[in-house]
Short mmCIF file of C-alpha atoms in Angstrom, two decimals:
data_model
loop_
_atom_site.label_atom_id
_atom_site.label_comp_id
_atom_site.label_asym_id
_atom_site.label_seq_id
_atom_site.Cartn_x
_atom_site.Cartn_y
_atom_site.Cartn_z
CA MET A 23 0.00 0.00 0.00
CA TRP A 24 2.71 2.50 1.00
CA SER A 25 4.97 1.49 -1.88
CA GLN A 26 2.10 1.85 -4.32
CA ALA A 27 1.25 5.31 -2.96
CA VAL A 28 4.89 6.39 -3.28
CA ALA A 29 5.06 5.08 -6.85
CA CYS A 30 1.81 6.77 -7.88
CA ARG A 31 2.01 9.97 -5.83
CA GLY A 32 5.77 10.47 -5.47
CA THR A 33 5.90 14.24 -5.87
CA ALA A 34 2.56 14.92 -4.17
CA PRO A 35 2.57 16.17 -0.55
CA PHE A 36 2.28 13.37 2.00
CA LEU A 37 2.86 15.01 5.38
CA THR A 38 2.60 18.57 6.63
CA PHE A 39 3.90 18.68 10.19
CA ILE A 40 3.20 21.59 12.53
CA THR A 41 6.13 21.72 14.95
CA GLY A 42 6.02 22.49 18.65
CA THR A 43 6.97 26.09 17.87
CA GLY A 44 4.16 26.49 15.33
CA ASP A 45 6.31 26.31 12.20
CA SER A 46 5.49 23.75 9.53
CA ASN A 47 7.27 21.59 7.01
CA THR A 48 5.95 19.41 4.20
CA TRP A 49 7.38 16.22 2.71
CA SER A 50 6.28 14.60 -0.52
CA TYR A 51 5.52 10.88 -0.65
CA ARG A 52 8.93 10.24 -2.20
CA GLN A 53 10.81 12.41 0.31
CA PHE A 54 9.12 10.74 3.25
CA ALA A 55 9.77 7.31 1.74
CA GLN A 56 13.48 8.14 1.85
CA LEU A 57 13.18 8.86 5.58
CA VAL A 58 11.28 5.61 6.08
CA GLY A 59 13.96 3.73 4.16
CA LEU A 60 16.73 5.20 6.32
CA THR A 61 14.76 4.32 9.45
CA ALA A 62 14.30 0.75 8.20
CA GLN A 63 18.06 0.45 7.61
CA ARG A 64 18.72 1.61 11.17
CA PHE A 65 16.14 -0.81 12.56
CA ARG A 66 17.60 -3.70 10.56
CA ALA A 67 21.08 -2.93 11.87
CA LEU A 68 19.71 -3.10 15.41
CA GLY A 69 18.22 -6.55 14.94
CA VAL A 70 14.73 -5.93 13.53
CA ALA A 71 13.74 -8.73 11.17
CA PRO A 72 10.53 -10.25 9.79
CA GLY A 73 8.34 -11.50 12.62
CA THR A 74 10.05 -9.49 15.36
CA ALA A 75 8.41 -6.71 17.37
CA VAL A 76 9.34 -3.04 17.79
CA HIS A 77 7.87 -1.26 20.82
CA LEU A 78 6.80 2.32 19.99
CA ASN A 79 6.14 4.48 23.05
CA LEU A 80 5.60 7.64 21.03
CA GLU A 81 3.29 10.62 20.76
CA SER A 82 1.75 11.39 17.37
CA SER A 83 4.75 12.62 15.39
CA PRO A 84 6.77 12.08 12.21
CA ALA A 85 8.92 9.67 14.26
CA PHE A 86 5.88 7.47 14.90
CA ILE A 87 4.91 7.39 11.22
CA MET A 88 8.51 6.73 10.11
CA SER A 89 8.88 3.91 12.62
CA TRP A 90 5.46 2.42 11.86
CA LEU A 91 6.07 2.33 8.12
CA ALA A 92 9.64 1.06 8.62
CA CYS A 93 8.26 -1.88 10.62
CA ALA A 94 5.78 -2.62 7.85
CA SER A 95 8.52 -2.55 5.20
CA LEU A 96 10.67 -4.96 7.23
CA GLY A 97 7.84 -7.39 7.97
CA ALA A 98 8.11 -6.55 11.67
CA VAL A 99 5.22 -5.81 14.02
CA ALA A 100 4.83 -2.31 15.45
CA VAL A 101 3.71 -2.54 19.08
CA ALA A 102 2.05 0.82 19.65
CA SER A 103 2.03 1.78 23.32
CA ASP A 104 0.15 4.50 25.17
CA PRO A 105 2.82 7.20 25.63
CA GLU A 106 1.42 7.96 29.08
CA ALA A 107 1.90 4.38 30.29
CA GLU A 108 3.71 4.02 33.60
CA VAL A 109 6.36 1.45 34.53
CA PRO A 110 4.01 -1.42 35.55
CA ALA A 111 2.06 -1.18 32.28
CA LEU A 112 5.27 -0.92 30.26
CA LEU A 113 6.65 -4.01 31.99
CA ARG A 114 3.54 -5.99 31.04
CA GLU A 115 3.83 -4.83 27.45
CA LEU A 116 7.52 -5.65 27.15
CA SER A 117 7.09 -9.09 28.72
CA GLY A 118 4.12 -9.82 26.49
CA THR A 119 5.62 -8.84 23.15
CA HIS A 120 9.38 -9.39 23.62
CA PRO A 121 10.51 -6.51 21.35
CA VAL A 122 13.97 -6.47 19.84
CA LEU A 123 13.94 -2.66 19.73
CA GLY A 124 12.20 0.19 21.54
CA VAL A 125 11.58 3.78 20.40
CA VAL A 126 10.60 6.39 23.00
CA GLY A 127 10.25 10.15 23.26
CA LEU A 128 12.91 12.02 25.24
CA ARG A 129 10.29 13.41 27.61
CA ARG A 130 9.56 9.90 28.91
CA ARG A 131 12.99 8.31 28.59
CA TRP A 132 13.59 7.86 32.34
CA THR A 133 10.27 6.09 32.86
CA TYR A 134 10.99 3.91 29.85
CA ARG A 135 14.58 3.17 30.90
CA ASN A 136 13.26 2.14 34.31
CA ALA A 137 10.83 -0.31 32.72
CA VAL A 138 13.44 -1.71 30.32
CA SER A 139 16.01 -2.23 33.06
CA ARG A 140 13.45 -4.21 35.09
CA SER A 141 12.19 -6.24 32.14
CA ALA A 142 13.17 -9.80 31.21
CA THR A 143 15.39 -8.43 28.41
CA PRO A 144 17.06 -5.32 29.89
CA GLU A 145 19.72 -5.21 27.19
CA PHE A 146 17.53 -4.64 24.12
CA PRO A 147 18.36 -1.35 22.35
CA VAL A 148 16.21 1.74 22.73
CA ILE A 149 16.24 4.76 20.40
CA GLU A 150 15.29 8.05 22.06
CA VAL A 151 13.72 10.70 19.80
CA SER A 152 12.52 14.28 20.08
CA GLU A 153 9.04 13.60 18.61
CA ASP A 154 9.46 16.80 16.62
CA GLU A 155 11.06 17.95 13.37
CA PRO A 156 14.68 17.08 14.36
CA ASP A 157 13.79 13.40 14.00
CA THR A 158 13.54 13.97 10.23
CA LEU A 159 16.82 15.86 9.84
CA ALA A 160 20.43 14.80 9.33
CA GLY A 161 21.74 13.30 12.54
CA SER A 162 18.35 11.90 13.58
CA PRO A 163 18.77 8.88 15.89
CA LEU A 164 16.21 7.08 13.73
CA PHE A 165 18.64 6.72 10.87
CA THR A 166 22.07 7.76 12.10
CA PRO A 167 24.34 5.16 13.71
CA GLY A 168 25.19 6.10 17.24
CA PRO A 169 24.79 5.10 20.88
CA VAL A 170 21.44 3.70 21.95
CA PHE A 171 20.32 2.99 25.48
CA GLY A 172 20.44 -0.68 26.46
CA ALA A 173 22.41 -1.93 23.46
CA VAL A 174 24.49 -4.60 25.17
CA ARG A 175 26.41 -6.74 22.71
CA ARG A 176 26.75 -10.44 23.38
CA ARG A 177 29.39 -12.90 22.25
CA ASP A 178 28.48 -16.23 20.81
CA SER A 179 30.32 -19.49 21.40
CA ALA A 180 32.82 -18.57 18.69
CA GLY A 181 33.61 -15.26 20.36
CA ARG A 182 31.88 -13.16 17.72
CA SER A 183 29.98 -10.12 18.90
CA GLY A 184 26.67 -8.88 17.65
CA PRO A 185 23.42 -7.19 18.68
CA PRO A 186 21.23 -9.09 21.12
CA SER A 187 18.72 -11.40 19.53
CA HIS A 188 15.36 -12.02 21.17
CA PRO A 189 13.08 -14.04 18.91
CA VAL A 190 9.42 -13.50 19.51
CA ALA A 191 7.79 -16.61 20.90
CA GLY A 192 5.81 -18.31 18.17
CA SER A 193 6.95 -15.98 15.40
CA ARG A 194 8.37 -17.23 12.14
CA ALA A 195 11.53 -15.20 11.68
CA ALA A 196 11.91 -16.11 8.01
CA GLU A 197 8.33 -15.44 7.03
CA ARG A 198 7.11 -12.04 5.97
CA PRO A 199 3.50 -11.04 6.69
CA ARG A 200 0.91 -12.35 4.28
CA PRO A 201 0.00 -10.04 1.40
CA CYS A 202 -2.95 -7.76 1.95
CA GLY A 203 -6.23 -9.10 0.73
CA PRO A 204 -9.93 -9.32 1.52
CA THR A 205 -9.69 -12.97 2.53
CA ALA A 206 -7.22 -12.44 5.38
CA ALA A 207 -8.38 -12.96 8.95
CA ALA A 208 -10.32 -10.17 10.62
CA ALA A 209 -8.75 -8.02 13.31
CA GLY A 210 -9.32 -9.31 16.79
CA SER A 211 -8.31 -9.01 20.39
CA LEU A 212 -5.25 -10.52 21.97
CA PRO A 213 -5.18 -11.61 25.61
CA GLU A 214 -5.72 -8.74 28.05
CA SER A 215 -3.42 -10.28 30.63
CA GLY A 216 -0.38 -12.49 30.54
CA PRO A 217 2.13 -12.70 27.71
CA ILE A 218 1.23 -12.45 24.06
CA ARG A 219 2.60 -15.83 23.06
CA ALA A 220 2.71 -15.29 19.31
CA LEU A 221 2.71 -12.44 16.85
CA PRO A 222 0.57 -13.77 14.01
CA ALA A 223 1.95 -13.77 10.49
CA GLY A 224 0.33 -10.90 8.65
CA ALA A 225 0.21 -8.66 11.74
CA LEU A 226 0.86 -4.99 11.01
CA SER A 227 0.34 -3.43 14.41
CA ILE A 228 -0.54 -4.35 17.96
CA VAL A 229 -1.91 -1.71 20.31
CA VAL A 230 -1.18 -2.36 23.96
CA GLY A 231 -2.34 -0.41 26.97
CA ALA A 232 -5.33 0.86 24.99
CA GLU A 233 -7.72 2.68 27.27
CA SER A 234 -11.44 2.07 27.14
CA ALA A 235 -13.63 5.13 26.95
CA HIS A 236 -15.67 3.68 29.81
CA ASP A 237 -12.84 2.15 31.83
CA PRO A 238 -9.58 4.12 31.81
CA THR A 239 -7.86 1.33 33.73
CA ALA A 240 -8.57 -1.30 31.09
CA ALA A 241 -5.39 -2.45 29.38
CA GLY A 242 -6.10 -4.66 26.42
CA ALA A 243 -3.98 -5.71 23.48
CA HIS A 244 -5.49 -5.45 20.03
CA LEU A 245 -4.27 -6.68 16.66
CA LEU A 246 -4.41 -5.01 13.27
CA THR A 247 -3.44 -7.11 10.26
CA HIS A 248 -2.22 -5.78 6.93
CA ALA A 249 -5.45 -6.96 5.32
CA ASP A 250 -7.70 -5.35 7.88
CA GLY A 251 -5.71 -2.15 7.85
CA LEU A 252 -6.28 -1.93 4.10
CA SER A 253 -9.95 -2.86 4.38
CA GLU A 254 -10.59 -0.33 7.15
CA ALA A 255 -8.69 2.33 5.22
CA HIS A 256 -10.69 1.84 2.02
CA GLU A 257 -13.93 1.93 4.00
CA ALA A 258 -12.95 5.11 5.83
CA ALA A 259 -11.68 6.84 2.68
CA ALA A 260 -14.90 6.01 0.85
CA ALA A 261 -17.09 7.14 3.77
CA ALA A 262 -15.28 10.48 3.93
CA GLY A 263 -15.14 10.94 0.16
CA LEU A 264 -11.37 11.22 0.44
CA GLY A 265 -9.50 12.13 -2.75
CA GLN A 266 -5.94 12.94 -3.78
CA ASP A 267 -6.37 16.68 -3.36
CA HIS A 268 -7.71 16.44 0.17
CA ARG A 269 -5.84 17.22 3.40
CA TRP A 270 -6.69 15.34 6.60
CA LEU A 271 -5.81 16.91 9.93
CA ILE A 272 -5.15 14.07 12.38
CA THR A 273 -6.29 15.00 15.87
CA GLY A 274 -6.51 11.45 17.23
CA ASP A 275 -3.68 9.51 18.83
CA LEU A 276 -1.56 7.56 16.35
CA HIS A 277 -0.97 4.83 18.91
CA THR A 278 -4.65 3.84 18.63
CA LEU A 279 -5.92 1.49 15.93
CA ALA A 280 -8.73 3.88 15.05
CA THR A 281 -6.29 6.59 14.00
CA GLN A 282 -3.85 4.17 12.36
CA ALA A 283 -6.44 2.40 10.22
CA ARG A 284 -9.20 4.94 9.62
CA GLU A 285 -7.14 8.12 9.35
CA LEU A 286 -3.43 7.60 8.58
CA THR A 287 -3.86 4.52 6.39
CA ALA A 288 -6.99 5.95 4.77
CA VAL A 289 -5.03 9.02 3.69
CA ILE A 290 -2.25 6.85 2.24
CA THR A 291 -4.78 4.67 0.42
CA ALA A 292 -6.36 7.74 -1.19
CA GLY A 293 -3.01 9.37 -1.99
CA ALA A 294 -4.09 12.40 0.05
CA THR A 295 -2.10 14.53 2.52
CA VAL A 296 -1.69 14.12 6.27
CA VAL A 297 -1.62 17.28 8.39
CA LEU A 298 -0.24 16.59 11.86
CA ALA A 299 0.52 18.88 14.79
CA ALA A 300 3.13 18.19 17.46
CA ARG A 301 0.34 18.55 20.00
CA PHE A 302 -3.41 18.98 19.92
CA ALA A 303 -4.07 22.63 20.77
CA PRO A 304 -7.82 23.35 21.00
CA GLU A 305 -7.24 27.10 20.79
CA ALA A 306 -5.30 26.68 17.53
CA TRP A 307 -7.54 24.11 15.83
CA LEU A 308 -9.60 26.51 13.71
CA GLU A 309 -6.50 28.43 12.66
CA GLN A 310 -4.75 25.19 11.69
CA VAL A 311 -7.75 24.12 9.62
CA ARG A 312 -7.71 27.39 7.71
CA THR A 313 -3.95 27.93 7.44
CA HIS A 314 -3.24 24.45 6.10
CA ALA A 315 -6.33 24.22 3.87
CA VAL A 316 -7.63 21.20 5.78
CA THR A 317 -10.50 19.44 4.08
CA HIS A 318 -11.09 16.57 6.49
CA THR A 319 -10.62 15.96 10.18
CA CYS A 320 -12.06 13.77 12.90
CA LEU A 321 -13.10 15.14 16.28
CA THR A 322 -14.42 13.07 19.13
CA ALA A 323 -17.03 14.77 21.28
CA ASP A 324 -14.38 15.36 23.96
CA ARG A 325 -12.06 17.06 21.49
CA ALA A 326 -14.97 19.10 20.10
CA ARG A 327 -15.78 20.29 23.62
CA GLU A 328 -12.13 21.29 24.09
CA VAL A 329 -12.27 23.34 20.90
CA LEU A 330 -15.52 25.00 21.95
CA GLY A 331 -14.60 25.42 25.59
CA ASP A 332 -18.01 24.11 26.67
CA GLU A 333 -19.06 21.16 28.79
CA SER A 334 -21.78 19.72 26.59
CA ALA A 335 -21.77 18.25 23.09
CA GLY A 336 -24.97 17.96 21.02
CA GLU A 337 -25.77 21.51 19.96
CA ASP A 338 -22.10 22.41 20.43
CA LEU A 339 -21.17 20.39 17.35
CA ASP A 340 -23.61 22.48 15.34
CA ARG A 341 -22.04 25.62 16.77
CA LEU A 342 -18.61 24.33 15.82
CA ALA A 343 -19.84 23.72 12.29
CA ALA A 344 -21.22 27.25 12.10
CA ARG A 345 -18.04 28.82 13.44
CA ALA A 346 -15.67 26.84 11.26
CA GLY A 347 -17.85 26.72 8.17
CA VAL A 348 -17.89 22.95 8.15
CA HIS A 349 -20.37 20.14 7.79
CA ILE A 350 -20.59 17.71 10.71
CA GLY A 351 -21.51 14.11 9.99
CA CYS A 352 -21.64 10.93 12.04
CA VAL A 353 -19.29 8.09 11.19
CA ALA A 354 -20.26 4.43 11.14
CA SER A 355 -17.87 1.92 12.65
CA ASP A 356 -17.73 -1.85 12.76
CA PRO A 357 -18.35 -2.78 16.43
CA ALA A 358 -16.65 -6.14 15.84
CA VAL A 359 -13.28 -4.41 15.61
CA GLY A 360 -13.78 -2.93 19.05
CA THR A 361 -10.62 -0.85 18.99
CA THR A 362 -11.72 2.08 16.84
CA ARG A 363 -12.90 3.72 20.05
CA ALA A 364 -12.84 7.31 18.91
CA LEU A 365 -14.84 6.59 15.77
CA ALA A 366 -17.08 4.03 17.46
CA ALA A 367 -18.39 6.57 19.95
CA PRO A 368 -21.97 7.55 19.08
CA ASP A 369 -21.12 11.24 19.31
CA ALA A 370 -17.92 11.09 17.31
CA ALA A 371 -17.89 13.34 14.28
CA VAL A 372 -16.02 13.99 11.08
CA ALA A 373 -15.79 17.61 10.03
CA VAL A 374 -15.59 18.30 6.31
CA PRO A 375 -15.32 21.99 5.39
CA ALA A 376 -18.17 23.32 3.31
CA GLY A 377 -17.73 23.75 -0.41
CA LEU A 378 -16.27 20.32 -1.19
#
């Protein structure tokens, strides 16, 4: 899917990123593919191979997208973790997925280092990133060789040194994920407690520590396959009328399956453009929509209330539409998936500016 989009839409804009300081930069599909390729080379050098897992404890950022797509290109599984997870939750995730590599934002590096040092594999390498524009520039730790936390090198019986190798239990190291297709197995739920004993062939992403809208303490693990990611993306793109000239402002969290499948992947499927901010700023939302010519965005009721500064939804969504000059429409979601929480909420909304 990504390779096809790069081939067909190489010079078209793929990502416009609004930095923490409010500046912005845009990469074409081809330019971003080069960053993904460099990231994949770095991951491979650190032991990432088909069937292995990479633990991503990242905010929504170019670093997340680069790492996520690099995992897909290598046949590895991206384990997307709630960036606010504390040490006990991180320990459960690490013991359940046995990653060969971790990627974490600098803001949370001490919490993450604490969890890694107490895990069953305290020597696996961890890349620490800024979660901002520097991750895409020369010298980025995502594609520049350099020191990484936890990278202890072992010697084999012949005295040769090399990166630590931690095969995922039940994975087939020589087998790449199955090709995308409508006949592949549907997305489902992995065990909510205890280790994840196998990463299924064809897995694209696993979300761990996902919070339920009704139970913030719930910590499940949910699987997204390549096939389901593609199916969800086509469905979402069709429902939103997404085309190549459209620009989708992502306000959801990229570590959730809803945002991965029904926003990020939908944009790639349609050959459209992602607009992403370093942080969700309710006071800047309308300005971002106008400044960056946003045509599509998704707001949960909670995010809509933040934008409006009011406590209630309902009529507030109509007021938001009037203020922003947008149409508000409800989005259908397959309840069987169970992890598209933002879009599955009855009062979730997609805003499409008027005139399209």
